[in-house]
Amino acid sequence: MTTNFPETFDYAGMNAPMRVECDIYDLVVEGSVPKEIHGAWYRSVPDPQYPPMLGHDTYLSGDGMVSSFKFEDGHVDFKMRYVMTDRLKADREARRGLFGLYRNPYTDDPSVRGINRCVNNTTPVFHGGRLLALKEDGLAVELHPETLETLGVWNYRGKLKSQTMTAHTRLDPETAQLYFFGYEASGLATRDVSYCVANKDGELVKEEWFQVPYVSLMHDFAVSKEHAIFPVFPTTADLDRIKAGGVHWICEPNKDTYIGIMPRDGSVKDMRWFRRPACSAFHFMNAYTEGKFVHLDFGVSKYAPFPFIQEASHIHPTPKELAGGNVVRWTFDMSKPGEKFEEYVLAPAGDFPRVAMKDHMVDYSVGYYERFDPELGPPQTAGPVGAGFNTVSRLEVKSGKIKSWHPKQPATVQEEVHIPSRKPGHEGYLALVVDLHDSMLSDVVILEAANPEKGPLATIKMPLRLRNQVHGNWVDAEELR
């Protein structure tokens, strides 16, 4: 018999494990889903099958669960399946959790030593006709895009030499080339990073390796039409600490932040490093090159937001420090020598930034992201950080003008996805899951991207609670064909 999960925020309330695989045909819709929305919205969620072996762990260790919302002619169908990793298969055979601390194989049960422990719970990416479930401490797992059946580990037919593939890839909408990287590429707590490119057919055409100044949690990166940009923030790993049974990551605010920039289609030998005092970021809105300048837009903060990393680092941020930071633009002058660069504030703090696919890698006007607005009430627990977001915002990057929508409280919002429109001049739509804390259920809302403040065009009623996703992506029906 499976025991109860621990009564910590990672496993309670809206964060309680679901452990449900299901199909729901023709969800109830209030309002009208625009009929031009035709395709699939794939989402990845950590959802542990079994309680943690050591009695405690982080939300981020949960087994990968991928779901799809399929939109067609105003109707919406839902499907949710576990990613059947080697780790989940081993746990199911034993009918208990066999794996220890987050990203620490030295704390695992001896019976699973050497088994691939990646849970592939972070991002679903569709490219070259394949749906891939990603998590940055291992290789991708391919899923069937219609049934979500697990097909197996994907390493580009053995061409990919890196042991890891990042959770965040960057697609050039003009060439359909996929840019990605892998950190700790040669093994646990190594400084090696791979930089890779797959062509429009999903074939690996480039893999080059370089070393970063120290082992860093490199969750995301950015790509412009001319440059690739690699962040190195001082959330660090140490092999001796890991071997001793310690945590994988701690914050080291005494270390500098580094940003490596190289020609996108050039060689890693041409990498140039910039630096500044310690800070933290996990997701980038966009990047573009303007002559001699490289611009990088994202939300920056002082510390990594995850409580388990702060605790291990003996860092206890005040509420003000946790709420601090801004959405900023870092501008790098590639014509000047030196390590310094400029910072410009664009908007109040937030995360989960997005742009329309057509705006990737080029100068752009509009981005979308999520914020916590304290005027709406106290924070509600949802997701791996603890406090969830309560507002989704549209940011006009050049003017700083913001339009926002928030659900009736108490509620939190999950990461939004942008859905393009087929209508000329139409900005498209935003779709996002809303956590209803009173009923312990979830809704999906569809907003006009240009005017989110007008409220939902449609509310899709879920007869269950959806655990907080990490990331999701939209795939148009034509691409799925």
Coordinates of C-alpha atoms in Angstrom, one line a residue:
M1 CA 0.0 0.0 0.0
T2 CA 1.3 3.5 -0.9
T3 CA 1.8 5.7 2.1
N4 CA 0.7 9.4 2.4
F5 CA 2.7 12.2 0.9
P6 CA 4.4 14.6 3.3
E7 CA 2.4 17.6 4.6
T8 CA 4.7 20.2 3.0
F9 CA 3.7 22.8 0.5
D10 CA 5.3 20.7 -2.3
Y11 CA 2.7 18.0 -1.8
A12 CA -0.4 19.7 -0.2
G13 CA -3.3 21.8 -1.3
M14 CA -3.2 22.8 -4.9
N15 CA 0.3 21.1 -5.0
A16 CA -1.1 17.7 -3.9
P17 CA -0.1 15.0 -6.4
M18 CA -2.7 14.0 -9.0
R19 CA -1.4 10.6 -10.0
V20 CA -4.2 10.5 -12.7
E21 CA -4.0 9.5 -16.3
C22 CA -7.2 10.4 -18.2
D23 CA -9.1 11.3 -21.3
I24 CA -11.9 13.9 -21.3
Y25 CA -13.8 14.3 -24.5
D26 CA -15.5 17.6 -25.3
L27 CA -14.9 19.7 -22.2
V28 CA -17.6 22.1 -21.0
V29 CA -17.0 25.6 -22.4
E30 CA -18.5 28.9 -21.1
G31 CA -18.4 31.5 -23.8
S32 CA -16.9 30.6 -27.2
V33 CA -13.5 29.3 -28.2
P34 CA -12.6 31.1 -31.4
K35 CA -12.9 28.5 -34.2
E36 CA -9.6 29.6 -35.8
I37 CA -7.8 28.1 -32.7
H38 CA -7.0 24.7 -34.2
G39 CA -4.1 22.6 -32.8
A40 CA -2.7 21.2 -29.5
W41 CA -1.4 22.9 -26.4
Y42 CA 1.1 20.5 -24.7
R43 CA 1.9 21.0 -21.0
S44 CA 4.5 19.3 -18.7
V45 CA 3.8 18.8 -15.0
P46 CA 5.9 17.2 -12.2
D47 CA 3.5 14.7 -10.6
P48 CA 5.1 12.1 -8.3
Q49 CA 3.7 8.5 -8.5
Y50 CA 5.1 7.7 -5.1
P51 CA 6.0 9.6 -1.9
P52 CA 9.7 10.6 -1.7
M53 CA 11.9 7.8 -0.5
L54 CA 13.7 10.0 2.1
G55 CA 10.4 11.6 3.4
H56 CA 11.0 14.9 1.8
D57 CA 11.9 16.3 -1.6
T58 CA 11.1 19.3 -3.9
Y59 CA 8.1 19.7 -6.3
L60 CA 10.6 19.6 -9.2
S61 CA 11.4 16.0 -8.6
G62 CA 8.0 14.8 -9.6
D63 CA 7.6 12.2 -12.4
G64 CA 6.9 13.8 -15.7
M65 CA 3.2 14.1 -16.7
V66 CA 2.4 15.4 -20.1
S67 CA -1.1 16.7 -21.0
S68 CA -2.6 18.0 -24.2
F69 CA -5.6 20.3 -24.9
K70 CA -6.7 19.6 -28.4
F71 CA -8.7 22.5 -30.0
E72 CA -10.9 22.0 -33.1
D73 CA -13.9 23.9 -34.3
G74 CA -14.6 25.4 -30.9
H75 CA -14.4 22.1 -29.1
V76 CA -11.6 21.1 -26.6
D77 CA -10.5 17.5 -25.7
F78 CA -8.1 16.7 -22.9
K79 CA -5.6 13.9 -22.5
M80 CA -3.0 13.3 -19.7
R81 CA -0.3 10.6 -19.5
Y82 CA 2.8 9.8 -17.5
V83 CA 6.2 9.9 -19.3
M84 CA 7.2 6.3 -18.8
T85 CA 10.8 6.9 -17.9
D86 CA 13.2 4.2 -16.6
R87 CA 12.9 5.8 -13.2
L88 CA 9.1 5.6 -13.1
K89 CA 9.2 2.0 -14.3
A90 CA 11.6 1.0 -11.5
D91 CA 9.4 2.7 -8.9
R92 CA 6.3 1.0 -10.2
E93 CA 8.0 -2.4 -10.2
A94 CA 9.0 -1.9 -6.5
R95 CA 5.7 -0.1 -5.7
R96 CA 7.6 2.6 -3.9
G97 CA 10.0 5.5 -4.5
L98 CA 13.6 4.4 -4.9
F99 CA 15.3 7.7 -5.7
G100 CA 16.7 10.1 -3.2
L101 CA 17.4 13.8 -3.3
Y102 CA 16.8 16.1 -6.3
R103 CA 19.6 15.4 -8.8
N104 CA 21.7 13.4 -6.4
P105 CA 22.1 9.8 -7.5
Y106 CA 24.3 9.1 -4.5
T107 CA 21.2 9.2 -2.3
D108 CA 19.3 6.6 -4.3
D109 CA 18.4 3.0 -3.2
P110 CA 21.3 0.7 -4.2
S111 CA 18.9 -1.3 -6.4
V112 CA 18.6 1.6 -8.9
R113 CA 22.3 2.7 -9.1
G114 CA 23.1 3.4 -12.8
I115 CA 19.4 3.7 -13.9
N116 CA 18.5 6.8 -15.8
R117 CA 16.9 8.9 -13.1
C118 CA 15.7 11.8 -15.3
V119 CA 12.0 12.4 -14.9
N120 CA 11.5 14.5 -18.1
N121 CA 8.9 16.8 -16.4
T122 CA 9.7 20.3 -17.6
T123 CA 9.0 21.2 -21.2
P124 CA 7.2 19.5 -24.2
V125 CA 8.7 20.6 -27.5
F126 CA 7.5 19.6 -31.0
H127 CA 10.1 19.8 -33.7
G128 CA 10.9 17.8 -36.9
G129 CA 7.7 15.8 -36.5
R130 CA 8.6 14.6 -33.0
L131 CA 7.1 15.5 -29.6
L132 CA 9.9 15.6 -27.0
A133 CA 9.6 15.7 -23.2
L134 CA 12.6 17.6 -21.8
K135 CA 14.3 18.1 -18.5
E136 CA 17.8 19.5 -18.3
D137 CA 19.5 16.8 -16.3
G138 CA 19.0 14.1 -19.0
L139 CA 18.2 13.5 -22.6
A140 CA 14.8 14.0 -24.3
V141 CA 12.1 11.3 -24.3
E142 CA 10.0 11.1 -27.4
L143 CA 6.2 10.8 -27.1
H144 CA 3.5 10.1 -29.6
P145 CA 1.9 13.5 -30.3
E146 CA -1.6 12.1 -30.5
T147 CA -1.7 9.4 -27.8
L148 CA 1.1 10.7 -25.6
E149 CA 2.5 7.2 -25.5
T150 CA 6.2 7.1 -24.5
L151 CA 8.4 6.0 -27.4
G152 CA 11.8 6.1 -25.8
V153 CA 14.9 8.3 -25.2
W154 CA 15.8 10.5 -28.1
N155 CA 19.4 11.3 -28.8
Y156 CA 19.2 12.2 -32.5
R157 CA 19.9 8.7 -33.6
G158 CA 23.1 8.6 -31.5
K159 CA 24.6 11.8 -32.9
L160 CA 24.1 13.8 -29.7
K161 CA 27.1 13.3 -27.5
S162 CA 26.0 15.5 -24.6
Q163 CA 24.5 13.6 -21.7
T164 CA 21.9 16.4 -21.2
M165 CA 19.5 18.5 -23.3
T166 CA 18.2 21.8 -21.9
A167 CA 14.6 22.3 -20.9
H168 CA 14.4 25.4 -23.1
T169 CA 15.1 25.3 -26.8
R170 CA 14.9 28.2 -29.2
L171 CA 13.2 27.9 -32.6
D172 CA 13.9 30.2 -35.5
P173 CA 10.4 30.7 -37.1
E174 CA 12.0 31.5 -40.5
T175 CA 14.3 28.6 -40.9
A176 CA 12.6 26.1 -38.5
Q177 CA 16.0 25.3 -37.0
L178 CA 16.0 24.4 -33.4
Y179 CA 18.8 25.8 -31.1
F180 CA 19.5 24.1 -27.8
F181 CA 22.2 23.4 -25.3
G182 CA 23.1 21.0 -22.5
Y183 CA 24.9 21.9 -19.3
E184 CA 26.8 19.3 -17.1
A185 CA 27.1 17.8 -20.6
S186 CA 29.9 15.3 -19.7
G187 CA 28.4 14.3 -16.4
L188 CA 27.3 15.3 -12.9
A189 CA 28.7 18.8 -11.8
T190 CA 31.0 19.2 -14.8
R191 CA 31.6 22.6 -16.4
D192 CA 31.1 21.3 -19.9
V193 CA 28.3 22.8 -22.0
S194 CA 27.2 21.7 -25.5
Y195 CA 25.8 24.0 -28.1
C196 CA 23.6 22.3 -30.6
V197 CA 21.5 23.0 -33.7
A198 CA 18.9 20.7 -35.4
N199 CA 17.6 21.5 -38.9
K200 CA 14.0 21.8 -39.9
D201 CA 13.7 18.0 -40.3
G202 CA 14.9 17.3 -36.8
E203 CA 18.4 16.2 -37.8
L204 CA 21.4 17.3 -35.6
V205 CA 23.7 19.4 -37.7
K206 CA 25.9 21.0 -35.0
E207 CA 27.3 20.2 -31.6
E208 CA 30.2 22.1 -30.1
W209 CA 31.4 22.1 -26.5
F210 CA 32.8 24.8 -24.2
Q211 CA 33.3 25.3 -20.5
V212 CA 31.6 27.8 -18.2
P213 CA 33.4 29.7 -15.4
Y214 CA 31.7 27.4 -12.8
V215 CA 28.9 24.8 -12.7
S216 CA 25.7 26.8 -12.9
L217 CA 22.0 26.1 -13.0
M218 CA 21.6 27.1 -16.7
H219 CA 17.8 26.6 -17.1
D220 CA 17.3 28.8 -20.2
F221 CA 19.3 30.7 -22.8
A222 CA 18.5 33.1 -25.6
V223 CA 19.2 33.3 -29.4
S224 CA 19.0 36.2 -31.8
K225 CA 19.4 36.1 -35.6
E226 CA 23.1 36.7 -35.1
H227 CA 24.1 35.6 -31.6
A228 CA 23.6 32.8 -29.0
I229 CA 23.6 34.0 -25.4
F230 CA 24.5 31.8 -22.4
P231 CA 23.7 32.9 -18.8
V232 CA 25.8 31.7 -15.8
F233 CA 24.2 32.7 -12.6
P234 CA 25.7 31.8 -9.2
T235 CA 23.4 28.9 -8.3
T236 CA 26.1 26.3 -8.3
A237 CA 26.8 22.6 -8.0
D238 CA 29.8 20.8 -6.3
L239 CA 30.6 17.1 -6.9
D240 CA 32.1 16.6 -3.4
R241 CA 29.0 18.0 -1.7
I242 CA 26.7 15.8 -3.9
K243 CA 28.8 12.7 -3.2
A244 CA 28.5 13.4 0.5
G245 CA 24.7 13.2 0.2
G246 CA 24.2 17.0 0.0
V247 CA 22.0 19.1 -2.2
H248 CA 22.8 19.6 -5.9
W249 CA 22.3 23.4 -5.9
I250 CA 23.2 26.3 -3.5
C251 CA 23.3 30.0 -4.0
E252 CA 26.8 31.6 -3.8
P253 CA 26.2 35.4 -3.9
N254 CA 29.9 36.0 -3.6
K255 CA 30.4 34.8 -7.2
D256 CA 29.8 37.0 -10.2
T257 CA 27.2 36.5 -12.9
Y258 CA 28.6 35.8 -16.3
I259 CA 27.0 36.1 -19.8
G260 CA 28.7 34.4 -22.7
I261 CA 27.8 35.6 -26.2
M262 CA 29.0 34.0 -29.5
P263 CA 28.1 34.3 -33.2
R264 CA 24.9 32.1 -33.5
D265 CA 26.2 30.3 -36.6
G266 CA 29.9 30.6 -35.7
S267 CA 32.2 28.7 -33.3
V268 CA 32.2 28.5 -29.5
K269 CA 35.9 29.5 -29.9
D270 CA 34.5 33.1 -30.5
M271 CA 32.6 33.2 -27.2
R272 CA 33.0 36.5 -25.4
W273 CA 32.3 36.8 -21.6
F274 CA 30.6 39.7 -19.8
R275 CA 30.2 39.9 -16.0
R276 CA 28.4 41.7 -13.2
P277 CA 27.7 41.1 -9.5
A278 CA 25.5 38.1 -8.5
C279 CA 21.9 37.9 -9.4
S280 CA 19.4 35.3 -10.6
A281 CA 17.1 34.5 -13.5
F282 CA 15.5 31.4 -15.0
H283 CA 13.6 32.5 -18.1
F284 CA 14.2 34.9 -21.0
M285 CA 11.5 36.8 -22.9
N286 CA 13.5 37.5 -26.1
A287 CA 16.8 38.6 -27.6
Y288 CA 17.7 40.4 -30.7
T289 CA 20.8 41.9 -32.4
E290 CA 20.8 45.6 -33.5
G291 CA 24.0 46.4 -35.3
K292 CA 26.8 46.3 -32.7
F293 CA 24.3 45.8 -29.8
V294 CA 22.9 42.6 -28.5
H295 CA 19.7 43.0 -26.4
L296 CA 18.5 40.5 -23.8
D297 CA 15.1 41.0 -22.1
F298 CA 14.0 39.0 -18.9
G299 CA 13.0 39.2 -15.3
V300 CA 15.9 39.4 -12.8
S301 CA 16.0 39.0 -9.1
K302 CA 18.5 38.8 -6.3
Y303 CA 18.3 35.1 -5.4
A304 CA 17.0 31.8 -6.8
P305 CA 13.3 31.6 -5.8
F306 CA 13.1 28.0 -4.7
P307 CA 12.9 27.5 -1.0
F308 CA 14.9 24.3 -1.0
I309 CA 17.8 26.1 -2.6
Q310 CA 17.6 29.0 -0.2
E311 CA 17.4 26.7 2.8
A312 CA 20.5 24.8 1.7
S313 CA 22.3 28.1 1.1
H314 CA 21.4 29.4 4.6
I315 CA 19.8 32.4 2.8
H316 CA 16.6 33.8 4.3
P317 CA 15.3 36.5 2.0
T318 CA 12.8 39.1 3.4
P319 CA 9.4 39.4 1.6
K320 CA 10.7 42.6 0.1
E321 CA 13.8 40.9 -1.3
L322 CA 11.7 38.1 -2.7
A323 CA 9.4 40.6 -4.4
G324 CA 12.2 42.7 -5.6
G325 CA 13.7 42.8 -9.1
N326 CA 12.3 43.9 -12.4
V327 CA 11.9 42.9 -16.0
V328 CA 15.0 44.4 -17.6
R329 CA 16.9 44.7 -20.8
W330 CA 20.7 44.0 -20.7
T331 CA 22.4 45.6 -23.7
F332 CA 25.9 44.4 -24.7
D333 CA 28.0 46.5 -27.0
M334 CA 30.0 44.0 -29.0
S335 CA 32.2 46.7 -30.5
K336 CA 33.8 47.7 -27.2
P337 CA 36.3 45.7 -25.2
G338 CA 35.7 44.8 -21.5
E339 CA 33.2 42.9 -19.4
K340 CA 30.6 45.6 -18.6
F341 CA 27.2 46.1 -20.1
E342 CA 24.1 48.3 -19.6
E343 CA 20.8 47.5 -17.8
Y344 CA 17.5 49.2 -18.5
V345 CA 14.3 48.6 -16.5
L346 CA 11.3 47.7 -18.7
A347 CA 8.6 46.7 -16.2
P348 CA 7.7 45.4 -12.7
A349 CA 9.0 42.0 -11.6
G350 CA 7.5 38.8 -13.0
D351 CA 8.3 35.5 -14.7
F352 CA 7.2 33.1 -17.4
P353 CA 7.8 35.6 -20.2
R354 CA 6.5 34.9 -23.7
V355 CA 6.5 36.5 -27.2
A356 CA 4.6 35.5 -30.3
M357 CA 6.5 33.0 -32.4
K358 CA 6.9 35.5 -35.2
D359 CA 8.7 37.8 -32.9
H360 CA 11.4 35.3 -31.7
M361 CA 15.0 36.5 -32.2
V362 CA 14.1 39.9 -33.8
D363 CA 13.2 43.4 -32.6
Y364 CA 9.7 43.3 -31.2
S365 CA 7.0 45.4 -29.5
V366 CA 4.9 43.1 -27.2
G367 CA 5.7 40.5 -24.6
Y368 CA 3.6 38.6 -22.1
Y369 CA 4.4 37.5 -18.5
E370 CA 3.0 36.7 -15.1
R371 CA 3.2 38.8 -12.0
F372 CA 2.1 38.8 -8.3
D373 CA 0.0 41.8 -7.5
P374 CA -0.1 42.3 -3.7
E375 CA -3.1 44.6 -4.0
L376 CA -5.2 41.5 -5.0
G377 CA -4.6 39.9 -1.6
P378 CA -2.1 37.6 0.2
P379 CA -0.2 35.1 -1.8
Q380 CA -1.7 31.6 -2.4
T381 CA 0.4 28.5 -2.4
A382 CA 0.8 26.9 -5.9
G383 CA 3.8 25.6 -7.7
P384 CA 7.4 24.9 -6.8
V385 CA 8.3 28.3 -5.4
G386 CA 5.4 28.4 -3.0
A387 CA 3.5 31.6 -3.7
G388 CA 1.8 31.5 -7.1
F389 CA 1.2 34.3 -9.6
N390 CA -2.2 36.0 -9.7
T391 CA -1.9 38.2 -12.8
V392 CA -1.1 37.8 -16.5
S393 CA 0.2 40.9 -18.2
R394 CA 0.8 42.2 -21.7
L395 CA 3.9 44.5 -21.9
E396 CA 4.5 47.0 -24.6
V397 CA 8.3 46.8 -24.5
K398 CA 9.1 50.2 -25.9
S399 CA 6.6 52.3 -23.9
G400 CA 6.4 50.2 -20.8
K401 CA 2.6 50.2 -21.0
I402 CA 1.0 47.2 -19.3
K403 CA -2.5 45.6 -19.6
S404 CA -3.4 42.9 -17.2
W405 CA -6.0 40.4 -16.3
H406 CA -6.5 38.6 -13.0
P407 CA -9.1 36.0 -11.9
K408 CA -11.4 36.5 -8.9
Q409 CA -9.5 35.7 -5.7
P410 CA -8.5 33.4 -4.2
A411 CA -6.9 32.0 -7.4
T412 CA -3.5 31.7 -9.0
V413 CA -2.5 31.5 -12.7
Q414 CA -0.2 29.1 -14.4
E415 CA 2.2 29.9 -17.3
E416 CA 0.4 31.4 -20.3
V417 CA 0.9 30.1 -23.9
H418 CA 0.5 32.4 -27.0
I419 CA -1.7 31.1 -29.8
P420 CA -1.3 32.9 -33.2
S421 CA -4.2 34.1 -35.2
R422 CA -4.8 33.5 -38.9
K423 CA -6.5 36.9 -39.2
P424 CA -4.2 39.7 -40.6
G425 CA -3.2 42.2 -38.0
H426 CA -4.7 40.1 -35.1
E427 CA -2.3 39.7 -32.2
G428 CA -3.6 36.2 -31.3
Y429 CA -4.7 34.7 -28.0
L430 CA -3.4 33.7 -24.6
A431 CA -4.4 30.5 -22.9
L432 CA -3.6 29.7 -19.3
V433 CA -4.8 27.5 -16.5
V434 CA -6.4 29.1 -13.4
D435 CA -6.1 27.4 -10.0
L436 CA -9.4 27.9 -8.1
H437 CA -8.3 27.6 -4.5
D438 CA -11.8 27.6 -3.0
S439 CA -13.1 24.7 -5.1
M440 CA -9.8 22.9 -5.6
L441 CA -10.5 22.7 -9.3
S442 CA -9.0 24.3 -12.4
D443 CA -10.3 26.4 -15.3
V444 CA -8.6 27.2 -18.6
V445 CA -9.2 30.7 -19.9
I446 CA -8.8 32.1 -23.4
L447 CA -7.9 35.8 -23.6
E448 CA -7.3 38.2 -26.5
A449 CA -3.6 38.8 -26.5
A450 CA -4.0 42.4 -27.4
N451 CA -6.6 43.1 -24.7
P452 CA -6.3 40.7 -21.8
E453 CA -8.0 43.2 -19.4
K454 CA -11.3 42.5 -21.2
G455 CA -11.4 39.1 -19.6
P456 CA -12.0 35.6 -21.0
L457 CA -13.5 35.0 -24.4
A458 CA -14.0 31.4 -23.2
T459 CA -13.6 29.6 -19.9
I460 CA -13.0 25.8 -20.2
K461 CA -14.2 24.0 -17.1
M462 CA -12.1 21.2 -15.8
P463 CA -13.7 18.6 -13.6
L464 CA -10.5 18.1 -11.7
R465 CA -7.5 20.1 -10.4
L466 CA -4.5 20.5 -12.6
R467 CA -1.2 20.4 -10.8
N468 CA 1.0 23.5 -11.6
Q469 CA 2.8 23.0 -14.9
V470 CA 6.4 23.9 -15.4
H471 CA 6.1 24.8 -19.1
G472 CA 3.9 24.3 -22.2
N473 CA 3.9 25.0 -25.9
W474 CA 1.4 25.5 -28.7
V475 CA 1.5 23.4 -31.9
D476 CA -0.7 24.4 -34.8
A477 CA -2.8 21.6 -36.4
E478 CA -1.0 22.1 -39.8
E479 CA 2.3 21.4 -38.2
L480 CA 1.0 18.3 -36.4
R481 CA -0.2 16.9 -39.8

